Amino acid sequence: YPYYGANGKIDSVNDFIFDGNYILLAEDGGYFDDPSRRVAYEVSGKFWVNNHAHILSPCNQIFIKFLTYYLNTIHWMEYVTGTTRLKLTQEGMKRVIIPLPPLEEQKRIAEILDRSQFLISKRQEAIALLDTLTQAIFIEMFGDPVTNPRGW
C-alpha cells in the first residue's frame, strides 16, 4: 500500500490505516515557504500516512479538488511555527478561513484549474522536447562532442 508523508508518497508498506478519499496537508517538513510547491495533495484508496501530514476528509459541501487547489494557494507563513523546520499545528490549521462558494461553483472552478494544469503540463513536456531537439541539432551539425568525429 502507498505510504505517504508531508510531501507525497514515500514508499510502500504491507498494511493500511485509511481507505477512502482524503486530502493530506503537510504538518511539518512541508514547503510552506515556497509558494511554487504543493503542501496539500489528494489520495484515494487504501494507504498508510505518517505523522508528518494532517488527514482531511471534506464534508459533503466541499468538493475535494476545490479544497486541494485552495490549500495550495494559501500563504502559509502566517499559520506555521518554527524556524529551522516549519510546522503547521492543528491550531494553526484551524485559523485558516476557507471561502465556500456553492458546490457546483467549486466543481466549475476545479475543472477550470484542472484544464489549466493540463496545459501547463503539456507546455512543460513541449519545452523538454525542445531541449532534446536543440541537442540533436547540435550533434547533427557538429558531431558528438565526446567522440569528436570531425576532429574539432
Coordinates of C-alpha atoms in Angstrom, one line a residue:
Y1 CA 0.0 0.0 0.0
P2 CA 1.2 3.5 -0.6
Y3 CA 3.0 5.2 2.4
Y4 CA 2.7 9.0 2.5
G5 CA 4.4 11.8 4.3
A6 CA 4.3 15.6 4.3
N7 CA 5.2 15.9 0.7
G8 CA 3.8 12.9 -1.1
K9 CA 4.4 9.2 -1.5
I10 CA 7.5 8.0 0.3
D11 CA 7.3 4.2 -0.1
S12 CA 5.0 1.2 0.1
V13 CA 4.1 -0.9 3.1
N14 CA 2.2 -4.1 3.9
D15 CA -0.7 -2.6 5.7
F16 CA -3.1 0.4 5.5
I17 CA -4.8 2.6 8.1
F18 CA -7.0 4.6 5.7
D19 CA -9.4 3.7 2.9
G20 CA -11.2 6.4 1.0
N21 CA -10.7 9.8 -0.5
Y22 CA -8.7 12.3 1.6
I23 CA -6.5 15.3 1.4
L24 CA -3.1 15.1 3.1
L25 CA -1.9 18.5 4.2
A26 CA 1.8 18.8 5.4
E27 CA 2.2 19.2 9.1
D28 CA 6.0 19.5 9.3
G29 CA 8.6 19.4 6.6
G30 CA 6.1 20.9 4.1
Y31 CA 7.1 23.6 1.6
F32 CA 5.2 26.3 3.5
D33 CA 7.8 29.0 2.5
D34 CA 7.8 28.1 -1.2
P35 CA 4.5 29.1 -3.0
S36 CA 5.6 27.2 -6.1
R37 CA 5.4 23.8 -4.3
R38 CA 2.4 22.0 -3.0
V39 CA 1.6 21.4 0.6
A40 CA -1.7 19.5 0.0
Y41 CA -2.5 16.6 -2.2
E42 CA -5.3 14.2 -2.8
V43 CA -5.1 10.5 -2.0
S44 CA -7.6 7.7 -2.5
G45 CA -7.9 4.0 -1.8
K46 CA -6.0 2.2 0.9
F47 CA -2.9 3.8 2.2
W48 CA -0.8 4.5 5.3
V49 CA 0.2 8.0 6.3
N50 CA 2.9 9.0 8.8
N51 CA 2.6 11.7 11.5
H52 CA 4.0 14.5 9.2
A53 CA 0.7 15.1 7.5
H54 CA -2.8 16.2 8.5
I55 CA -5.5 13.9 7.1
L56 CA -8.5 15.9 5.9
S57 CA -11.9 14.4 5.0
P58 CA -14.1 17.2 3.5
C59 CA -17.8 17.2 4.2
N60 CA -20.4 17.0 1.5
Q61 CA -20.5 20.8 1.0
I62 CA -16.8 20.8 -0.1
F63 CA -15.5 19.4 -3.4
I64 CA -12.2 17.7 -2.6
K65 CA -10.4 19.0 -5.7
F66 CA -11.5 22.6 -5.0
L67 CA -10.2 22.4 -1.4
T68 CA -6.9 20.9 -2.5
Y69 CA -6.4 23.7 -5.0
Y70 CA -7.3 26.3 -2.4
L71 CA -5.0 24.8 0.2
N72 CA -2.1 25.0 -2.3
T73 CA -2.7 28.8 -2.9
I74 CA -2.6 29.9 0.7
H75 CA 0.3 32.0 2.0
W76 CA 1.1 29.6 4.9
M77 CA 3.8 31.6 6.7
E78 CA 1.3 33.3 9.0
Y79 CA -0.1 29.9 10.1
V80 CA 3.1 27.9 10.7
T81 CA 5.6 27.9 13.6
G82 CA 9.2 27.1 13.9
T83 CA 12.4 28.5 12.5
T84 CA 14.5 25.6 11.2
R85 CA 11.6 23.2 10.4
L86 CA 8.3 24.8 9.7
K87 CA 5.3 23.2 11.3
L88 CA 1.6 23.6 10.7
T89 CA -0.1 22.7 14.0
Q90 CA -3.7 21.8 14.3
E91 CA -4.3 25.2 16.0
G92 CA -2.7 27.0 13.0
M93 CA -4.6 24.9 10.5
K94 CA -7.9 25.8 12.3
R95 CA -7.2 29.5 11.8
V96 CA -7.4 29.2 8.0
I97 CA -10.6 30.7 6.6
I98 CA -11.8 28.9 3.5
P99 CA -14.2 30.7 1.2
L100 CA -17.0 28.3 0.3
P101 CA -18.9 29.0 -2.9
P102 CA -21.8 26.7 -3.8
L103 CA -20.8 23.1 -4.6
E104 CA -21.4 23.5 -8.3
E105 CA -19.3 26.6 -8.4
Q106 CA -16.5 24.7 -6.6
K107 CA -16.7 22.0 -9.2
R108 CA -16.6 24.5 -12.1
I109 CA -13.5 26.2 -10.5
A110 CA -11.7 22.9 -10.0
E111 CA -12.5 21.9 -13.7
I112 CA -11.0 25.2 -15.0
L113 CA -7.9 24.7 -12.8
D114 CA -7.6 21.1 -14.0
R115 CA -7.6 22.2 -17.6
S116 CA -5.0 24.9 -16.9
Q117 CA -2.9 22.4 -15.0
F118 CA -3.1 20.1 -18.0
L119 CA -2.0 22.9 -20.3
I120 CA 0.9 23.7 -18.0
S121 CA 2.0 20.0 -18.0
K122 CA 1.8 19.9 -21.8
R123 CA 3.8 23.1 -22.1
Q124 CA 6.5 21.6 -19.8
E125 CA 6.6 18.5 -21.9
A126 CA 7.0 20.6 -25.1
I127 CA 9.9 22.6 -23.5
A128 CA 11.6 19.3 -22.5
L129 CA 11.2 18.0 -26.1
L130 CA 12.6 21.3 -27.5
D131 CA 15.7 20.8 -25.3
T132 CA 16.3 17.4 -26.8
L133 CA 15.7 18.9 -30.3
T134 CA 18.4 21.5 -29.6
Q135 CA 20.8 18.8 -28.5
A136 CA 20.0 16.7 -31.6
I137 CA 20.6 19.6 -34.0
F138 CA 23.9 20.4 -32.3
I139 CA 25.1 16.8 -32.7
E140 CA 23.9 16.7 -36.3
M141 CA 25.8 19.9 -37.2
F142 CA 29.0 19.4 -35.2
G143 CA 29.1 15.7 -34.2
D144 CA 29.2 14.2 -30.8
P145 CA 31.5 16.4 -28.6
V146 CA 32.6 13.4 -26.6
T147 CA 33.9 11.3 -29.6
N148 CA 34.7 14.4 -31.7
P149 CA 34.4 12.6 -35.0
R150 CA 35.3 15.7 -37.0
G151 CA 38.4 16.3 -35.1
W152 CA 37.4 19.8 -34.0

